[in-house]
mmCIF file of C-alpha atoms in Angstrom:
data_model
loop_
_atom_site.group_PDB
_atom_site.id
_atom_site.type_symbol
_atom_site.label_atom_id
_atom_site.label_comp_id
_atom_site.label_asym_id
_atom_site.label_seq_id
_atom_site.Cartn_x
_atom_site.Cartn_y
_atom_site.Cartn_z
ATOM 1 C CA MET Y 28 200.941 147.822 165.866
ATOM 2 C CA THR Y 29 199.911 147.805 169.470
ATOM 3 C CA LEU Y 30 196.134 148.316 170.302
ATOM 4 C CA GLY Y 31 194.982 147.871 173.959
ATOM 5 C CA VAL Y 32 196.928 145.068 175.500
ATOM 6 C CA GLN Y 33 197.692 143.256 172.227
ATOM 7 C CA THR Y 34 200.267 143.719 169.509
ATOM 8 C CA TYR Y 35 198.872 143.005 166.076
ATOM 9 C CA GLY Y 36 200.865 141.970 162.910
ATOM 10 C CA VAL Y 37 200.431 140.396 159.588
ATOM 11 C CA LEU Y 38 201.821 136.811 158.929
ATOM 12 C CA LYS Y 39 201.858 135.649 155.322
ATOM 13 C CA GLY Y 40 203.446 132.720 153.755
ATOM 14 C CA MET Y 41 203.820 130.226 150.984
ATOM 15 C CA LEU Y 42 204.472 126.514 151.318
ATOM 16 C CA ASP Y 43 206.193 125.142 148.172
ATOM 17 C CA GLY Y 44 205.434 121.406 148.248
ATOM 18 C CA LYS Y 45 205.946 118.427 145.811
ATOM 19 C CA ASN Y 46 204.142 115.096 145.877
ATOM 20 C CA GLU Y 47 205.684 111.766 145.105
ATOM 21 C CA GLN Y 48 205.176 112.345 141.391
ATOM 22 C CA GLY Y 49 207.089 115.541 141.501
ATOM 23 C CA GLN Y 50 204.008 117.881 140.971
ATOM 24 C CA ALA Y 51 204.280 121.184 142.635
ATOM 25 C CA VAL Y 52 201.616 122.266 145.081
ATOM 26 C CA TYR Y 53 201.618 125.767 146.504
ATOM 27 C CA LEU Y 54 199.804 126.627 149.678
ATOM 28 C CA LEU Y 55 199.278 130.294 150.538
ATOM 29 C CA PHE Y 56 198.108 131.944 153.712
ATOM 30 C CA CYS Y 57 197.611 135.413 155.104
ATOM 31 C CA ALA Y 58 196.552 136.322 158.556
ATOM 32 C CA LEU Y 59 196.122 139.379 160.829
ATOM 33 C CA VAL Y 60 196.785 138.207 164.336
ATOM 34 C CA GLY Y 61 197.327 139.491 167.830
ATOM 35 C CA SER Y 62 199.443 137.919 170.592
ATOM 36 C CA LYS Y 63 196.216 136.363 171.963
ATOM 37 C CA ASP Y 64 193.752 135.831 168.924
ATOM 38 C CA VAL Y 65 193.574 135.601 165.112
ATOM 39 C CA LEU Y 66 191.396 138.431 163.492
ATOM 40 C CA PHE Y 67 191.256 136.669 160.164
ATOM 41 C CA LEU Y 68 193.071 133.927 158.402
ATOM 42 C CA GLU Y 69 192.666 133.193 154.726
ATOM 43 C CA THR Y 70 194.226 130.305 152.727
ATOM 44 C CA THR Y 71 194.123 128.724 149.332
ATOM 45 C CA GLY Y 72 196.043 126.199 147.181
ATOM 46 C CA SER Y 73 197.568 127.457 143.999
ATOM 47 C CA VAL Y 74 199.275 126.097 140.832
ATOM 48 C CA GLU Y 75 201.617 129.029 140.743
ATOM 49 C CA PRO Y 76 203.996 130.501 143.507
ATOM 50 C CA LEU Y 77 203.345 133.784 145.198
ATOM 51 C CA ASP Y 78 206.218 135.787 146.921
ATOM 52 C CA PRO Y 79 205.411 136.453 150.550
ATOM 53 C CA ALA Y 80 207.618 139.572 150.297
ATOM 54 C CA LEU Y 81 204.758 141.390 148.569
ATOM 55 C CA PRO Y 82 203.009 143.951 150.653
ATOM 56 C CA TRP Y 83 200.305 142.184 152.658
ATOM 57 C CA LYS Y 84 197.325 143.793 151.056
ATOM 58 C CA ARG Y 85 198.535 142.894 147.549
ATOM 59 C CA PHE Y 86 199.338 139.414 148.672
ATOM 60 C CA LEU Y 87 195.889 139.051 150.150
ATOM 61 C CA ASP Y 88 194.188 140.304 147.062
ATOM 62 C CA VAL Y 89 196.067 137.797 144.826
ATOM 63 C CA LEU Y 90 195.423 134.991 147.322
ATOM 64 C CA ARG Y 91 191.712 135.775 147.030
ATOM 65 C CA ASP Y 92 191.717 136.057 143.246
ATOM 66 C CA ARG Y 93 193.306 132.538 143.030
ATOM 67 C CA ARG Y 94 190.905 131.021 145.492
ATOM 68 C CA GLU Y 95 188.039 132.219 143.425
ATOM 69 C CA GLY Y 96 189.691 130.585 140.349
ATOM 70 C CA ASP Y 97 189.974 126.913 139.234
ATOM 71 C CA VAL Y 98 191.861 125.363 142.174
ATOM 72 C CA PRO Y 99 192.454 121.597 142.039
ATOM 73 C CA SER Y 100 190.617 119.549 144.594
ATOM 74 C CA PHE Y 101 193.700 118.228 146.273
ATOM 75 C CA PHE Y 102 195.148 121.805 146.537
ATOM 76 C CA SER Y 103 191.951 123.024 148.239
ATOM 77 C CA PHE Y 104 192.005 120.078 150.629
ATOM 78 C CA ALA Y 105 195.645 120.665 151.504
ATOM 79 C CA ALA Y 106 194.910 124.399 152.275
ATOM 80 C CA SER Y 107 191.961 123.444 154.384
ATOM 81 C CA GLN Y 108 194.198 121.006 156.442
ATOM 82 C CA MET Y 109 196.888 123.654 156.722
ATOM 83 C CA GLU Y 110 194.188 126.213 158.016
ATOM 84 C CA THR Y 111 192.783 123.739 160.555
ATOM 85 C CA PHE Y 112 196.453 122.979 161.831
ATOM 86 C CA LEU Y 113 197.286 126.664 162.262
ATOM 87 C CA LEU Y 114 194.198 127.309 164.250
ATOM 88 C CA ASP Y 115 194.136 124.168 166.311
ATOM 89 C CA GLN Y 116 197.769 124.438 167.344
ATOM 90 C CA ASN Y 117 197.390 128.242 168.051
ATOM 91 C CA LEU Y 118 200.596 128.785 166.050
ATOM 92 C CA LEU Y 119 199.882 132.170 164.735
ATOM 93 C CA PRO Y 120 199.317 133.952 168.052
ATOM 94 C CA GLN Y 121 202.485 132.188 169.472
ATOM 95 C CA THR Y 122 204.512 133.312 166.341
ATOM 96 C CA GLN Y 123 203.197 136.923 166.770
ATOM 97 C CA LYS Y 124 204.021 136.889 170.425
ATOM 98 C CA HIS Y 125 207.576 135.525 170.090
ATOM 99 C CA GLY Y 126 208.454 136.864 166.684
ATOM 100 C CA ASN Y 127 210.096 133.693 165.372
ATOM 101 C CA VAL Y 128 208.777 132.839 161.874
ATOM 102 C CA LYS Y 129 211.281 130.038 161.423
ATOM 103 C CA THR Y 130 209.584 127.914 164.065
ATOM 104 C CA LEU Y 131 206.283 128.383 162.111
ATOM 105 C CA GLU Y 132 208.066 127.422 158.894
ATOM 106 C CA HIS Y 133 209.372 124.242 160.303
ATOM 107 C CA ALA Y 134 206.058 123.299 162.021
ATOM 108 C CA LEU Y 135 204.187 123.664 158.724
ATOM 109 C CA THR Y 136 206.690 121.695 156.561
ATOM 110 C CA ARG Y 137 206.709 118.911 159.122
ATOM 111 C CA PHE Y 138 202.871 118.840 159.221
ATOM 112 C CA LEU Y 139 202.563 118.660 155.473
ATOM 113 C CA GLY Y 140 205.116 115.928 155.196
ATOM 114 C CA GLU Y 141 203.450 113.830 157.957
ATOM 115 C CA ARG Y 142 199.764 114.516 157.082
ATOM 116 C CA LEU Y 143 199.859 115.022 153.253
ATOM 117 C CA ALA Y 144 203.004 113.273 152.135
ATOM 118 C CA LEU Y 145 204.320 116.512 150.626
ATOM 119 C CA LYS Y 146 207.972 117.540 150.673
ATOM 120 C CA ALA Y 147 207.684 121.221 151.323
ATOM 121 C CA VAL Y 148 209.754 124.270 151.937
ATOM 122 C CA GLY Y 149 208.140 127.118 153.965
ATOM 123 C CA MET Y 150 208.473 130.800 153.556
ATOM 124 C CA VAL Y 151 206.841 133.041 156.125
ATOM 125 C CA LYS Y 152 207.096 136.797 156.373
ATOM 126 C CA ALA Y 153 205.902 139.200 159.080
ATOM 127 C CA GLU Y 154 204.679 142.741 158.469
ATOM 128 C CA ASP Y 155 203.403 145.596 160.640
ATOM 129 C CA PRO Y 156 199.905 146.848 159.535
ATOM 130 C CA SER Y 157 198.842 150.368 159.998
ATOM 131 C CA PRO Y 158 196.595 151.302 163.003
ATOM 132 C CA GLU Y 159 193.802 152.192 160.496
ATOM 133 C CA ASP Y 160 194.000 148.690 158.937
ATOM 134 C CA VAL Y 161 193.751 146.953 162.322
ATOM 135 C CA GLN Y 162 190.831 149.138 163.316
ATOM 136 C CA ALA Y 163 189.069 148.448 160.043
ATOM 137 C CA VAL Y 164 189.404 144.660 160.525
ATOM 138 C CA LEU Y 165 188.237 144.909 164.185
ATOM 139 C CA GLU Y 166 185.155 146.816 163.064
ATOM 140 C CA GLU Y 167 184.386 144.372 160.302
ATOM 141 C CA LYS Y 168 184.802 141.367 162.751
ATOM 142 C CA LYS Y 169 182.479 143.064 165.358
ATOM 143 C CA ALA Y 170 179.890 143.700 162.570
ATOM 144 C CA ARG Y 171 179.998 140.007 161.531
ATOM 145 C CA GLU Y 172 179.606 138.889 165.137
ATOM 146 C CA GLU Y 173 176.616 141.247 165.741
ATOM 147 C CA ALA Y 174 175.004 139.990 162.394
ATOM 148 C CA GLN Y 175 175.507 136.311 163.572
ATOM 149 C CA PHE Y 176 174.015 137.006 166.969
ATOM 150 C CA ARG Y 177 170.861 138.723 165.308
ATOM 151 C CA GLN Y 178 170.572 135.783 162.983
ATOM 152 C CA GLU Y 179 170.712 133.240 166.006
ATOM 153 C CA GLU Y 180 168.118 135.332 167.854
ATOM 154 C CA GLN Y 181 165.821 135.386 164.791
ATOM 155 C CA GLY Y 182 166.191 131.582 164.503
ATOM 156 C CA GLU Y 183 165.211 131.154 168.042
ATOM 157 C CA GLU Y 184 162.048 133.197 167.466
ATOM 158 C CA GLY Y 185 161.106 131.081 164.593
ATOM 159 C CA GLU Y 186 161.695 133.750 162.015
ATOM 160 C CA ALA Y 187 163.540 133.395 158.747
ATOM 161 C CA PRO Y 188 167.230 134.015 159.074
ATOM 162 C CA ALA Y 189 168.593 137.392 157.828
ATOM 163 C CA LEU Y 190 171.691 135.987 156.413
ATOM 164 C CA ALA Y 191 172.298 132.743 154.595
ATOM 165 C CA ALA Y 192 174.665 130.230 156.280
ATOM 166 C CA PRO Y 193 178.141 130.476 154.833
ATOM 167 C CA ALA Y 194 179.365 127.632 152.676
ATOM 168 C CA ALA Y 195 181.844 125.201 154.305
ATOM 169 C CA PRO Y 196 185.238 126.434 153.234
ATOM 170 C CA HIS Y 197 187.540 124.277 151.037
ATOM 171 C CA LEU Y 198 184.999 121.568 150.677
ATOM 172 C CA VAL Y 199 186.256 118.925 148.158
ATOM 173 C CA VAL Y 200 183.928 116.700 146.127
ATOM 174 C CA LEU Y 201 185.582 113.605 144.711
ATOM 175 C CA ARG Y 202 183.799 111.498 142.109
ATOM 176 C CA CYS Y 203 184.004 107.811 143.154
ATOM 177 C CA GLN Y 204 183.328 104.586 141.354
ATOM 178 C CA PRO Y 205 180.271 102.603 142.634
ATOM 179 C CA LEU Y 206 180.688 98.975 143.641
ATOM 180 C CA MET Y 207 177.871 96.735 142.683
ATOM 181 C CA ASP Y 208 176.490 93.619 144.386
ATOM 182 C CA PRO Y 209 173.535 92.061 142.581
ATOM 183 C CA VAL Y 210 172.989 89.479 145.387
ATOM 184 C CA ARG Y 211 173.542 91.238 148.766
ATOM 185 C CA GLY Y 212 173.588 94.775 147.682
ATOM 186 C CA VAL Y 213 171.018 97.506 148.619
ATOM 187 C CA PRO Y 214 168.734 98.510 145.738
ATOM 188 C CA LEU Y 215 169.181 102.237 144.736
ATOM 189 C CA HIS Y 216 165.524 103.151 145.501
ATOM 190 C CA ASP Y 217 166.153 101.687 149.028
ATOM 191 C CA LEU Y 218 169.144 103.809 149.919
ATOM 192 C CA LYS Y 219 168.541 106.442 152.499
ATOM 193 C CA VAL Y 220 170.649 109.084 154.290
ATOM 194 C CA GLY Y 221 172.661 107.572 156.962
ATOM 195 C CA ASP Y 222 173.247 104.245 155.200
ATOM 196 C CA GLU Y 223 176.923 103.040 154.781
ATOM 197 C CA VAL Y 224 178.023 101.911 151.247
ATOM 198 C CA LEU Y 225 181.296 100.893 149.649
ATOM 199 C CA ALA Y 226 182.931 102.975 146.921
ATOM 200 C CA ALA Y 227 186.236 102.994 145.156
ATOM 201 C CA LEU Y 228 188.547 106.000 144.822
ATOM 202 C CA PRO Y 229 190.001 106.694 141.370
ATOM 203 C CA GLU Y 230 193.596 105.446 141.306
ATOM 204 C CA ASP Y 231 194.732 108.428 139.459
ATOM 205 C CA SER Y 232 193.527 110.876 142.219
ATOM 206 C CA PHE Y 233 195.740 112.456 144.768
ATOM 207 C CA PHE Y 234 193.655 111.146 147.604
ATOM 208 C CA PHE Y 235 194.289 107.543 146.461
ATOM 209 C CA GLY Y 236 198.004 108.022 146.905
ATOM 210 C CA LEU Y 237 197.499 109.967 150.198
ATOM 211 C CA PHE Y 238 195.440 107.248 151.687
ATOM 212 C CA ARG Y 239 198.017 104.611 150.297
ATOM 213 C CA ASN Y 240 200.825 106.462 152.013
ATOM 214 C CA GLN Y 241 198.963 106.385 155.363
ATOM 215 C CA ASN Y 242 197.980 102.659 154.920
ATOM 216 C CA PRO Y 243 200.153 100.589 152.418
ATOM 217 C CA THR Y 244 197.459 97.944 152.155
ATOM 218 C CA PHE Y 245 194.782 100.449 150.970
ATOM 219 C CA ASP Y 246 193.123 99.039 147.929
ATOM 220 C CA GLY Y 247 190.956 102.113 146.985
ATOM 221 C CA VAL Y 248 187.811 100.817 148.564
ATOM 222 C CA VAL Y 249 186.285 103.042 151.305
ATOM 223 C CA ALA Y 250 183.184 102.720 153.442
ATOM 224 C CA ALA Y 251 181.222 106.034 153.576
ATOM 225 C CA LYS Y 252 178.055 107.279 154.964
ATOM 226 C CA VAL Y 253 175.209 108.506 152.535
ATOM 227 C CA THR Y 254 174.649 112.347 153.272
ATOM 228 C CA GLY Y 255 172.281 113.042 150.426
ATOM 229 C CA ILE Y 256 170.482 111.543 147.385
ATOM 230 C CA LYS Y 257 169.545 113.641 144.311
ATOM 231 C CA THR Y 258 167.333 111.982 141.717
ATOM 232 C CA SER Y 259 166.458 113.172 138.194
ATOM 233 C CA GLU Y 260 163.372 112.638 136.066
ATOM 234 C CA THR Y 261 165.245 110.043 133.971
ATOM 235 C CA GLY Y 262 165.769 107.813 136.961
ATOM 236 C CA SER Y 263 169.430 108.460 137.528
ATOM 237 C CA ALA Y 264 170.717 109.571 140.885
ATOM 238 C CA GLN Y 265 173.738 111.205 142.583
ATOM 239 C CA VAL Y 266 174.558 109.840 145.866
ATOM 240 C CA ASP Y 267 176.587 112.126 148.083
ATOM 241 C CA LEU Y 268 178.983 110.526 150.560
ATOM 242 C CA TYR Y 269 181.089 111.643 153.639
ATOM 243 C CA LEU Y 270 184.627 110.378 153.097
ATOM 244 C CA SER Y 271 186.717 112.388 155.546
ATOM 245 C CA GLU Y 272 187.000 115.816 157.137
ATOM 246 C CA GLY Y 273 186.708 118.314 154.206
ATOM 247 C CA ILE Y 274 186.227 115.588 151.622
ATOM 248 C CA LEU Y 275 182.770 114.423 150.172
ATOM 249 C CA GLY Y 276 182.329 111.789 147.550
ATOM 250 C CA ALA Y 277 179.745 111.459 144.719
ATOM 251 C CA LEU Y 278 178.384 108.413 143.063
ATOM 252 C CA CYS Y 279 176.416 108.536 139.812
ATOM 253 C CA LEU Y 280 173.998 105.710 139.569
ATOM 254 C CA SER Y 281 171.090 104.803 137.325
ATOM 255 C CA GLY Y 282 168.635 101.917 136.700
ATOM 256 C CA ASN Y 283 167.616 99.234 139.117
ATOM 257 C CA VAL Y 284 171.196 98.611 140.520
ATOM 258 C CA ARG Y 285 172.198 97.194 143.963
ATOM 259 C CA VAL Y 286 175.046 99.043 145.698
ATOM 260 C CA ARG Y 287 177.553 97.024 147.814
ATOM 261 C CA VAL Y 288 177.550 97.643 151.452
ATOM 262 C CA PRO Y 289 179.812 96.591 154.320
ATOM 263 C CA GLN Y 290 178.975 93.190 155.588
ATOM 264 C CA LYS Y 291 178.197 92.944 159.332
ATOM 265 C CA GLU Y 292 180.540 90.593 161.223
ATOM 266 C CA SER Y 293 178.788 87.733 162.661
ATOM 267 C CA LEU Y 294 178.566 87.287 166.501
ATOM 268 C CA PRO Y 295 180.963 84.985 168.080
ATOM 269 C CA GLU Y 296 179.754 81.370 168.783
ATOM 270 C CA GLU Y 297 178.607 80.569 172.305
ATOM 271 C CA GLY Y 298 181.518 79.444 174.339
ATOM 272 C CA GLY Y 299 183.926 80.866 171.856
ATOM 273 C CA SER Y 300 186.440 83.646 172.290
ATOM 274 C CA PRO Y 301 185.292 87.134 170.974
ATOM 275 C CA ARG Y 302 186.210 87.790 167.378
ATOM 276 C CA GLY Y 303 188.964 90.239 166.792
ATOM 277 C CA LEU Y 304 191.005 89.318 170.010
ATOM 278 C CA PRO Y 305 194.207 87.651 168.721
ATOM 279 C CA PRO Y 306 195.463 84.629 170.585
ATOM 280 C CA LEU Y 307 198.550 86.538 171.687
ATOM 281 C CA PHE Y 308 196.205 89.031 173.553
ATOM 282 C CA LEU Y 309 194.306 86.221 175.245
ATOM 283 C CA GLY Y 310 197.593 84.514 176.249
ATOM 284 C CA LEU Y 311 198.741 87.724 177.823
ATOM 285 C CA VAL Y 312 195.541 88.150 179.792
ATOM 286 C CA GLY Y 313 195.774 84.468 180.979
ATOM 287 C CA LEU Y 314 199.389 85.060 182.075
ATOM 288 C CA GLY Y 315 198.348 88.205 184.048
ATOM 289 C CA VAL Y 316 195.682 86.331 185.828
ATOM 290 C CA ALA Y 317 198.174 83.577 186.757
ATOM 291 C CA LEU Y 318 200.739 86.043 188.110
ATOM 292 C CA LEU Y 319 198.089 87.870 190.099
ATOM 293 C CA ALA Y 320 196.948 84.515 191.759
ATOM 294 C CA ALA Y 321 200.433 83.659 192.563
ATOM 295 C CA VAL Y 322 201.124 87.070 194.272
ATOM 296 C CA LEU Y 323 197.811 86.692 196.319
ATOM 297 C CA PHE Y 324 198.787 83.176 197.290
ATOM 298 C CA LEU Y 325 202.274 84.465 198.716
ATOM 299 C CA LEU Y 326 200.595 87.364 200.493
ATOM 300 C CA PHE Y 327 197.758 85.332 202.261
ATOM 301 C CA ARG Y 328 199.237 81.868 202.819
#
């Protein structure tokens, strides 16, 4: 459907992926896009497939229902990564402009394989929406933007915002195992937001395998910044951690425990070479200096 200078269409799809254990991961998306912008994009992970050949409104309704249900954390994380990839790479307007859904399918399956270690098959369908549907979405988008503008104005004037800030989409919270250090660790009551602590990912989680695929030497231990601390009347506490984009961690602690923290590297001794620079690197630097001196000698002798 053409409106103004843009041609709008619906792109909907399902990525049928499998992890190394053979477990199926279905990723769904539905978008109303023009040749220059994206009016909306909604995604979710699902434990069941959904045929993209369904009419787009029905497909979108089922997608939303499944997103509101019990979605495994890895599925939500994978959907958020797919959504970010689609928007960052501007793939949807390009597909709408050129009309080649196969290129989009190949880009998505390659991304999921490289980023999430999923062997996936993509199925993308295009559909023409009615002029009334496009107009309704445009009006809804304009209303949201106006409400957001009013909210920002009220915030500048020091008034309470009219609308609550939307929750971050597809935010995954992964329960981690705390690492203790009774000697050099930081006491629980001394922890504060911004501190960095060490935690262990559960070996049976999808994320452990994902990080292991990216780094074969990964042992499950991660360094993460503390983003929040919630204490209870019984003295126990939940420590919230930032692990990665879209992934938070949670540590449950109680009592007078000391949490292990990353140890700062000691400064290099005076006269010694900086730590972390390998001998080969230093040798190449020395060789470069010697070659430069030789060239200057030949030029100016």
